[in-house]
Coordinates of C-alpha atoms in Angstrom, one line a residue:
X1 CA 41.6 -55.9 -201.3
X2 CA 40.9 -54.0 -198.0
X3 CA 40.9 -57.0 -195.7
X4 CA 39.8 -54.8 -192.7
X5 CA 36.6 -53.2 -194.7
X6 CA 35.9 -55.8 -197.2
X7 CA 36.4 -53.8 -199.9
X8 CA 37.9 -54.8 -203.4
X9 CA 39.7 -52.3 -205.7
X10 CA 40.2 -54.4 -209.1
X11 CA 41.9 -53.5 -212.6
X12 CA 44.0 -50.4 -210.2
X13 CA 46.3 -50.6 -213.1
X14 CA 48.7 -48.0 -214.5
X15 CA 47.2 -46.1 -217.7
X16 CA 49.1 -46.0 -221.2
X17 CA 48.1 -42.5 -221.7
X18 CA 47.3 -39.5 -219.6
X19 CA 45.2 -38.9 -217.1
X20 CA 42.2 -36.1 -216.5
X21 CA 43.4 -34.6 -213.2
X22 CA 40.1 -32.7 -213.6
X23 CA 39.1 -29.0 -212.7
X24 CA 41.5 -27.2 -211.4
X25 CA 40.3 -25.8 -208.7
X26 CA 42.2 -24.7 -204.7
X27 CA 39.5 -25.5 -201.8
X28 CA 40.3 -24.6 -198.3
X29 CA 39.3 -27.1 -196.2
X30 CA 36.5 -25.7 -193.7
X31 CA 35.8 -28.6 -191.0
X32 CA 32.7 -28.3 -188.7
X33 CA 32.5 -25.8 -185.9
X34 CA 31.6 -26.7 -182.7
X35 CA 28.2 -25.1 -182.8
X36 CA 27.6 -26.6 -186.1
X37 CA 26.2 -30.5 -187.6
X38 CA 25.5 -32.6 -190.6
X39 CA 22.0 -33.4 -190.9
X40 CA 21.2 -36.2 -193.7
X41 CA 17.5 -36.7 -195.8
X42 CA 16.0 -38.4 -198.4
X43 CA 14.0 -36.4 -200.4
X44 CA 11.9 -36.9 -203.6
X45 CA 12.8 -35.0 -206.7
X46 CA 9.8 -32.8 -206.2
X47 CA 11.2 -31.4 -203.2
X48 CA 14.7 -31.6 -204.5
X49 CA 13.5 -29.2 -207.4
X50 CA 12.4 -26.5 -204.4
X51 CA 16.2 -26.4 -203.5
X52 CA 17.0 -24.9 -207.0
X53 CA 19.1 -22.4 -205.3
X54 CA 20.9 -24.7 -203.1
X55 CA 21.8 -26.8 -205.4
X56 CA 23.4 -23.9 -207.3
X57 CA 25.2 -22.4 -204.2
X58 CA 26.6 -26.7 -204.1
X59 CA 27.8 -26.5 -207.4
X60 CA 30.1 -23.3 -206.8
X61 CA 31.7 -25.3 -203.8
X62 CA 31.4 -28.5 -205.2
X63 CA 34.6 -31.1 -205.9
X64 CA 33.4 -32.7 -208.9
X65 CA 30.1 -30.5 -210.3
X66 CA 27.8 -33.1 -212.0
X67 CA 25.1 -32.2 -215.0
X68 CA 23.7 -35.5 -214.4
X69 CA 22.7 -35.1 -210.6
X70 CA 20.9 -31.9 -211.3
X71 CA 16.8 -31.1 -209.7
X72 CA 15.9 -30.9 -213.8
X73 CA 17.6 -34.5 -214.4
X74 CA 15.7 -35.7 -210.8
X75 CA 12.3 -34.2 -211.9
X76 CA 12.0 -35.8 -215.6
X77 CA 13.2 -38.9 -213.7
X78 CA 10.5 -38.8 -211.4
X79 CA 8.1 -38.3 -214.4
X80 CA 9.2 -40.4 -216.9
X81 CA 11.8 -43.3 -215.8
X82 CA 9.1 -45.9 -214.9
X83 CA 10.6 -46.3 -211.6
X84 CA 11.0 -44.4 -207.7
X85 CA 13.8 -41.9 -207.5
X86 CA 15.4 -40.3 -204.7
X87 CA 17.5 -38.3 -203.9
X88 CA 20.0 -38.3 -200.5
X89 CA 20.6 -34.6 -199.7
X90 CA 23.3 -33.5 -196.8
X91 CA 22.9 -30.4 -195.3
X92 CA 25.3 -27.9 -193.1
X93 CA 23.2 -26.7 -190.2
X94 CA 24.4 -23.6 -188.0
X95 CA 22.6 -21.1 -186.0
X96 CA 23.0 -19.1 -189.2
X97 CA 20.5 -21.6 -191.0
X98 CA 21.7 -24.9 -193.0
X99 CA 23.8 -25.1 -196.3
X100 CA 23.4 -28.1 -199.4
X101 CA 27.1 -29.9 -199.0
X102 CA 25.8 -33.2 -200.6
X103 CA 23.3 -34.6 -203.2
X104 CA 23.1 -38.0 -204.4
X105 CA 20.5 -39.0 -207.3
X106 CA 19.7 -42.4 -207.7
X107 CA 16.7 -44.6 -209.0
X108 CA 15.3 -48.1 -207.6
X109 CA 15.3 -50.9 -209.2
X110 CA 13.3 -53.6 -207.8
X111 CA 14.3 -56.7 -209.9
X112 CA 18.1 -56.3 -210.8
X113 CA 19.8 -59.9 -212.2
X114 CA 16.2 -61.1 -211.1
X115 CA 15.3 -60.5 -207.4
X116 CA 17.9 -57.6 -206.0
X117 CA 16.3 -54.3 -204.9
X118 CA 19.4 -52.0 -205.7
X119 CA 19.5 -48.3 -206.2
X120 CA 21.4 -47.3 -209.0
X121 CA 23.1 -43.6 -210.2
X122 CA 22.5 -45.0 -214.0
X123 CA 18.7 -44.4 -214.2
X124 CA 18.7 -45.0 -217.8
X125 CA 21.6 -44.7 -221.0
X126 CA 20.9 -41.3 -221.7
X127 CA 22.9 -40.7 -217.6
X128 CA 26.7 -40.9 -218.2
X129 CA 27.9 -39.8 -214.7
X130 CA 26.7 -41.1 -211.5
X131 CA 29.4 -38.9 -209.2
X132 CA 27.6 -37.6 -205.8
X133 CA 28.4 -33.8 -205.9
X134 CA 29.8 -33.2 -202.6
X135 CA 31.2 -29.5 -200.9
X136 CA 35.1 -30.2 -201.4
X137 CA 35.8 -29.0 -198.0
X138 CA 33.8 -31.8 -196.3
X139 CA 34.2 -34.4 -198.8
X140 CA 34.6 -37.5 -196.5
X141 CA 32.4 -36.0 -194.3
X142 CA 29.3 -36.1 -196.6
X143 CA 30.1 -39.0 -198.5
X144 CA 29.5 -40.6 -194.6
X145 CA 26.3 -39.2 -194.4
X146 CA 25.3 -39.9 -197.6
X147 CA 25.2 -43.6 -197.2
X148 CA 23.8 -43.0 -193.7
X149 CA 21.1 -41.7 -194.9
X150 CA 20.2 -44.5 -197.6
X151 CA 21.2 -47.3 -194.3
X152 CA 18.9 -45.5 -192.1
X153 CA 16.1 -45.8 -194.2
X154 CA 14.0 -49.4 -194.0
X155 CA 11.7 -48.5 -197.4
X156 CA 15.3 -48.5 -199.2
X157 CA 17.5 -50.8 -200.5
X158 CA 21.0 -50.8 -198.9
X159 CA 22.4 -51.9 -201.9
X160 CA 24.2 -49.1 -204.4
X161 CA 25.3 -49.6 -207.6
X162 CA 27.7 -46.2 -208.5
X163 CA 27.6 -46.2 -212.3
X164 CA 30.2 -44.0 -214.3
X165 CA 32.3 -43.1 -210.8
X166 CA 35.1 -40.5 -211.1
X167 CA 38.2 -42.3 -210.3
X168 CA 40.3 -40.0 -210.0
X169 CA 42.3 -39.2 -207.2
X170 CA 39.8 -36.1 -205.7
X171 CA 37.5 -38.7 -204.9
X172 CA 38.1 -42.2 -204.6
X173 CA 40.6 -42.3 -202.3
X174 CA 38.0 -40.3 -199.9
X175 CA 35.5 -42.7 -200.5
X176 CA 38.0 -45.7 -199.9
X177 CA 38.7 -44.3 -196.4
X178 CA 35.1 -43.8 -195.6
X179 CA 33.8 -47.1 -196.4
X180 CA 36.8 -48.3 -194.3
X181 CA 36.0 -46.6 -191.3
X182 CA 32.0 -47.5 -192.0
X183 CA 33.3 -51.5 -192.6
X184 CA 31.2 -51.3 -195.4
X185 CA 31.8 -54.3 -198.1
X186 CA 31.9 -52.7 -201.9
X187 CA 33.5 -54.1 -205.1
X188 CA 34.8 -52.7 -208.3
X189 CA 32.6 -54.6 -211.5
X190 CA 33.3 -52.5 -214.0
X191 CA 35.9 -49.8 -215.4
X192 CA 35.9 -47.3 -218.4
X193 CA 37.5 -44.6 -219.8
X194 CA 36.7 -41.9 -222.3
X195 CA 38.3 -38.7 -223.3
X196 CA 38.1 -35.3 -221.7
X197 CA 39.9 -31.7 -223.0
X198 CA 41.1 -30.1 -218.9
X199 CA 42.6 -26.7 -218.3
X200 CA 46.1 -26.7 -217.2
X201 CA 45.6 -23.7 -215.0
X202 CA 42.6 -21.3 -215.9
X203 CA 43.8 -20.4 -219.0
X204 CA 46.4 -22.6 -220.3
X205 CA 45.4 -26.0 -222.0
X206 CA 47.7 -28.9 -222.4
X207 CA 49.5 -29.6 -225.5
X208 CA 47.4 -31.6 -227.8
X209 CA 48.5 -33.2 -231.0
X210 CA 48.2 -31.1 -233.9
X211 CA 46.1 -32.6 -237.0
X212 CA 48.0 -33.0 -239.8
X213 CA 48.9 -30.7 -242.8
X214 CA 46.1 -33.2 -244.8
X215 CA 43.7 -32.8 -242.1
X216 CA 43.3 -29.4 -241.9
X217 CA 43.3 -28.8 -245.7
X218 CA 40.5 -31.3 -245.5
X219 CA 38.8 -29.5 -242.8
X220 CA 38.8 -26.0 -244.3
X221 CA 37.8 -27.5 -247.8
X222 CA 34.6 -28.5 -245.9
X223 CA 34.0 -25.5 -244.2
X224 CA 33.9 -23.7 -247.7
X225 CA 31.6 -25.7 -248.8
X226 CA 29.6 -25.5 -246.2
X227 CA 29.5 -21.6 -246.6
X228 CA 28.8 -22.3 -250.4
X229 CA 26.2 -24.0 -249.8
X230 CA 24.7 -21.4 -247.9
X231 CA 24.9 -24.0 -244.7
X232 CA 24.8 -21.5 -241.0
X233 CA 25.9 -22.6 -237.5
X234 CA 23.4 -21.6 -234.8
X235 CA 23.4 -22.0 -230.9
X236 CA 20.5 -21.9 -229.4
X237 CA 20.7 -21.5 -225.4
X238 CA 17.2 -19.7 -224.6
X239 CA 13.8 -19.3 -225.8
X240 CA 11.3 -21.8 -227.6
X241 CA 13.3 -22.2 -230.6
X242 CA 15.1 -24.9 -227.9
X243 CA 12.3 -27.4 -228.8
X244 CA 11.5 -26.9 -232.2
X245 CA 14.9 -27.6 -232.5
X246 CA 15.3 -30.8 -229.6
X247 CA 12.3 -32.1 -231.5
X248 CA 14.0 -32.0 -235.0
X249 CA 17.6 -33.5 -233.1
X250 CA 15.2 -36.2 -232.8
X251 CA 14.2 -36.9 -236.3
X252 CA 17.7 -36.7 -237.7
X253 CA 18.7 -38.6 -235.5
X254 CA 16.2 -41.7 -235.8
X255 CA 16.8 -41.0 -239.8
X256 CA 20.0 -41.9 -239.6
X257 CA 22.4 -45.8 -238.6
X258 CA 21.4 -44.8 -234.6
X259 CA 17.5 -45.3 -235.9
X260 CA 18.3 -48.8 -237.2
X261 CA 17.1 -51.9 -235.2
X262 CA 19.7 -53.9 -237.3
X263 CA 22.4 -51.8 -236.6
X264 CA 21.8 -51.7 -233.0
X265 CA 21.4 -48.5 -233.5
X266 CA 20.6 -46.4 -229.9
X267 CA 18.7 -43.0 -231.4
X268 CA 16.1 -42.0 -228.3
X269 CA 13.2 -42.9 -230.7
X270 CA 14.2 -46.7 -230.6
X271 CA 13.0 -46.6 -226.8
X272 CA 9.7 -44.7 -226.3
X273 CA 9.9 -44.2 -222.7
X274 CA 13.5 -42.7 -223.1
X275 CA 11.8 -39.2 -225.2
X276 CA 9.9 -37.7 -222.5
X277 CA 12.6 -37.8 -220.7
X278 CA 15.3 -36.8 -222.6
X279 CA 12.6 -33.7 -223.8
X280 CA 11.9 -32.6 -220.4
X281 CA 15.9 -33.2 -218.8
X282 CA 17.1 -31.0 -222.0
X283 CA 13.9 -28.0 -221.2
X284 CA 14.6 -28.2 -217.6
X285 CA 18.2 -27.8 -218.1
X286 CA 18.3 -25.0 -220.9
X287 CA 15.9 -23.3 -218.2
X288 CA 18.8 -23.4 -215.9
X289 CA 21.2 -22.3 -218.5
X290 CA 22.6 -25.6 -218.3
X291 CA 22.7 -26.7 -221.7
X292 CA 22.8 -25.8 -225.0
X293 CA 22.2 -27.0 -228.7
X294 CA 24.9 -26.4 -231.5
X295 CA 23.0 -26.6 -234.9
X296 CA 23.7 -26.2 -238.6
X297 CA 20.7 -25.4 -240.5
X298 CA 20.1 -24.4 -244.6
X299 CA 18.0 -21.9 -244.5
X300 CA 14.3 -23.4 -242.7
X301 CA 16.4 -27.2 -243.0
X302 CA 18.2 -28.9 -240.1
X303 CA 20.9 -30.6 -240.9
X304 CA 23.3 -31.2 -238.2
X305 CA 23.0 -30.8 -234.1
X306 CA 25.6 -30.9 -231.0
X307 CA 23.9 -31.0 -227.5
X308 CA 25.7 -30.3 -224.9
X309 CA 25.7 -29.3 -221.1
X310 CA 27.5 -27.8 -218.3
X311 CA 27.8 -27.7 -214.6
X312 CA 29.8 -25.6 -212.8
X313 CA 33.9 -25.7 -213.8
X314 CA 33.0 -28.3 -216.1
X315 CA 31.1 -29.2 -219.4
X316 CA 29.3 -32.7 -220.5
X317 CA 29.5 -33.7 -224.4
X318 CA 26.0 -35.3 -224.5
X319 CA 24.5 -36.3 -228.5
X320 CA 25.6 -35.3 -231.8
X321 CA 23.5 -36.0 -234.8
X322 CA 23.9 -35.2 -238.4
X323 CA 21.6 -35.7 -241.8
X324 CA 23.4 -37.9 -243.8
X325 CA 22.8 -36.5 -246.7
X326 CA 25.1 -33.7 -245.9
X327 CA 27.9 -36.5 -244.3
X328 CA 30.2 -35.0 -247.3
X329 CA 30.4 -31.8 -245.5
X330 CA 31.8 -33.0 -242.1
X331 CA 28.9 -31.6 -240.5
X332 CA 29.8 -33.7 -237.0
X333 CA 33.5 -32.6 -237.2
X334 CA 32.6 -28.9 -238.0
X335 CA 29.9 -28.3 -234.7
X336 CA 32.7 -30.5 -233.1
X337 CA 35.1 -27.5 -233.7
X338 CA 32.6 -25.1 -232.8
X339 CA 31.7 -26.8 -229.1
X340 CA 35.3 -27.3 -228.4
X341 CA 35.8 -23.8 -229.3
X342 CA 33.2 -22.1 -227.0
X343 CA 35.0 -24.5 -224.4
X344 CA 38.1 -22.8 -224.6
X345 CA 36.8 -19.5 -224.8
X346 CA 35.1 -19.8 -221.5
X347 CA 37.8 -19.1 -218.7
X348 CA 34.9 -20.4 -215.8
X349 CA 35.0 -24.2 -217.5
X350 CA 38.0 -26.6 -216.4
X351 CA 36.9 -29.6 -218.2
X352 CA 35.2 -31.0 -220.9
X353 CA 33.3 -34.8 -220.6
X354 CA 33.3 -36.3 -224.2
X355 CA 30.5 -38.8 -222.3
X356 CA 32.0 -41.3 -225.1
X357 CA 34.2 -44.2 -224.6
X358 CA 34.7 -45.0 -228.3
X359 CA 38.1 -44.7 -229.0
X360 CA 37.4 -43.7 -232.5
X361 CA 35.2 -40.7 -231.9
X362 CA 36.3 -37.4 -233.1
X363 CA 37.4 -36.0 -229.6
X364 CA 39.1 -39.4 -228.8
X365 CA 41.4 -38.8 -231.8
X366 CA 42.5 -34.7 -230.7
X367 CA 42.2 -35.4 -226.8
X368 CA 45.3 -37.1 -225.6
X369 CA 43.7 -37.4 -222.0
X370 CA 41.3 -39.7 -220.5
X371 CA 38.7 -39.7 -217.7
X372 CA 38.9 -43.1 -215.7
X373 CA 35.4 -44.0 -214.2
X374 CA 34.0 -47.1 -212.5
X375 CA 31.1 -49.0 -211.9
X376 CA 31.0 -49.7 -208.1
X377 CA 28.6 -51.8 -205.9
X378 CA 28.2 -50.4 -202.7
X379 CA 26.6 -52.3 -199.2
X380 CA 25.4 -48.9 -197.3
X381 CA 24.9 -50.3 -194.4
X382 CA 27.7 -50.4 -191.4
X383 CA 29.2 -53.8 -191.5
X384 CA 27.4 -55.0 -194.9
X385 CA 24.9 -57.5 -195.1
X386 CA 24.4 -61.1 -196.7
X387 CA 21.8 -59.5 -199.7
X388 CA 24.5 -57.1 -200.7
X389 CA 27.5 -59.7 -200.7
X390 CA 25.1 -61.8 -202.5
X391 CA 24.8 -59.2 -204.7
X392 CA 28.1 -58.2 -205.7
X393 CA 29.2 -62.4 -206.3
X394 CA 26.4 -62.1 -208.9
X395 CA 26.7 -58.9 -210.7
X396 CA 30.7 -59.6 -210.5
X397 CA 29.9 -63.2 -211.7
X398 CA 27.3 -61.6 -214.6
X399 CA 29.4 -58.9 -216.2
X400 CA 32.7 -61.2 -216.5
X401 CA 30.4 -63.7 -218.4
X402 CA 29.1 -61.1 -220.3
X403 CA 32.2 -59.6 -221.4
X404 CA 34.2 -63.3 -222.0
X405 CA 30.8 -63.9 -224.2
X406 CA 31.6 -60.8 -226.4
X407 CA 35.1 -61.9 -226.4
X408 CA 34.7 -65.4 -227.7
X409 CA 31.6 -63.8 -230.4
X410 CA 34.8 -61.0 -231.5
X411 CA 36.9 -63.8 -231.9
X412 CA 34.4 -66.2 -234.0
X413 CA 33.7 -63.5 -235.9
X414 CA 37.3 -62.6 -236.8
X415 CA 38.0 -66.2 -237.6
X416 CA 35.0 -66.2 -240.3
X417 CA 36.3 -62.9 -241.6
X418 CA 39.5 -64.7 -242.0
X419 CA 38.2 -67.7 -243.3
X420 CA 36.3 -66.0 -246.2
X421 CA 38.7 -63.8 -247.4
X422 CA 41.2 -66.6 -247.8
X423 CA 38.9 -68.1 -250.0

């Protein structure tokens, strides 16, 4: 705890396996002339989507480049999240003219835990990374101004909920200082970790374990069959076969477990308001050349697709699905290969973002490292304020019930399990 600011930093424990140092990547720092300022906005994503080719100059200077924070991401927001979105932009401004050095995409959410306005990076569950992308020369700089601009504006909540918040040591110890200079109150609620593939230098990758002898015979078994069964990998990066193909992502994957209420499944078909979105994010982003779609098809039939997308240094697993007819084959293990492979081949990407926290996944069983991200609650304003205290006792208060209620169901459960098989 930060006595002086307020803050609390909880669960800062050592890791059991290794860490993501990230891209790796040299900035020089470049601190503010004399003739130059920082000049904060809020824009909408409308008007974010005009800066197209700031945002792109950001991302080459950026600390931590962010898929998720991109104007395609803001705009199918706008349309199709059911709720405001904004987005805090920071600019460089010289008598040259003004550059981006900070964005910050966020939606508002009027009734959170029942009567907190709050604006909050997550702006639905198809967002896994809410990390402002900031110029890494000026990061403390415009992580200030950031949350000046949100303060400064009465219409918005002061309240920020960070969801999915690099942790790493590029960033958080910045932010720390800032929101102890600012006396801002914020508070850790929740911490995760899921595994990422980084680039020891630009083109040297760390040691990963080896799959066993029995692995990789079973692997190369499947990938015969696949070939025998006249089974072809595609990527598709351009043109309108991209949603032809999004739209048949869709069916397989509502065919499958995912598509099943009773399973809890979470295909995008389950929640109607989520497909417009996610249709628009991936078009908007495949325009950009920020995604693309990993497919295996036999001959007109899909049978298995990989989305995933990029930013910058680094690259974003984002959903896999697979017909599971075809499971036999391996079909999410071979485009699995095939993504990891086009990774590796590409000396401009530092990182790879499973975006999965399952332990058992396929890339959490080859990818030794992990990418430590919190959940944050943030009071904007200089000081903080009685709402956002309020707010952080409650959601802190909310999410410990709710993960000592999944405990004690785990453990009921395990004791039934128990109970019937000693029968």
């Amino acid at each position: 705890m930060n006595r002086q600011s307020g803050t609390a930093w909880r669960g800062d424990l050592p890791s059991r396996r290794p860490h993501s140092s990230g891209a790796v990547r040299a900035y020089p720092a470049q601190p503010l002339g004399q003739a130059e300022r920082l000049e904060s906005e809020i824009v909408t994503a409308s008007d974010f989507a005009r800066y197209q080719d700031d945002w792109d100059d950001l991302v080459r200077r950026a600390l931590i480049p962010n898929v998720y924070m991109h104007p395609a991401v803001a705009l199918a927001a706008e349309r199709h999240a059911g709720r405001p979105v904004v987005v805090a932009l920071v600019w460089r401004v010289s008598g040259l003219g003004r550059f981006l050095v900070g964005a910050w995409l966020l939606g508002e959410f009027t009734e959170r835990r029942g009567f907190f306005r709050v604006l909050d990076t997550a702006l639905n569950r198809l967002v896994f990374s809410g990390t402002p992308v900031v110029d890494a020369g000026l990061v403390p700089d415009v992580l200030d101004k950031l949350l000046d601009a949100i303060a400064d504006q009465p219409n918005l909540p002061g309240i920020i909920v960070a969801s999915d918040l690099n942790a790493d040591e590029r960033l958080l110890p910045c932010l720390r200082g800032v929101l102890a200079r600012r006396r801002s109150r914020a508070v850790v609620v929740g911490r995760r970790r899921r595994a990422v593939l980084t680039r020891g230098t630009e083109a040297e990758f760390p040691r990963h374990p080896e799959a066993s002898a029995k692995q990789k015979q079973s692997f190369r078994r499947r990938s015969r069959r696949l070939t025998e069964a006249g089974i072809e990998p595609f990527t598709l990066a351009r043109g309108s076969q991209v949603a032809d193909a999004f739209r048949a992502f869709l069916e397989i994957e509502a065919s499958g477990w995912k598509g099943k209420q009773e399973y809890k499944g979470w295909a995008i078909r389950l929640d109607p308001a989520l497909e417009p979105f996610a249709a628009e994010m991936i078009e908007g982003l495949v325009r950009a050349g920020c995604a693309s779609i990993e497919g295996l098809r036999q001959d007109e039939r899909w049978i298995a697709f990989s989305i995933w997308l990029r930013s910058g240094s680094r690259a974003f697993g984002w959903k896999m699905a697979y017909d599971e007819a075809f499971a036999s084959f391996g079909p999410g293990r071979q485009l699995s290969e095939r993504v990891t492979a086009t990774f590796t081949s590409d000396p401009a990407l530092a990182d790879f973002d499973s975006c999965n926290g399952s332990e058992t996944s396929f890339h959490a069983t080859i990818w030794p490292e992990r990418l430590d991200l919190v959940d944050i609650v943030i009071d904007a304003r200089r000081g903080g304020s009685v709402p956002g205290t309020l707010f952080m006792i409650v959601e802190l208060a909310y999410r410990r019930g709710r993960e000592w209620l999944k405990a004690a169901r785990d453990a009921v459960r395990a004791s039934w399990r128990g109970l019937r098989s000693g029968r």
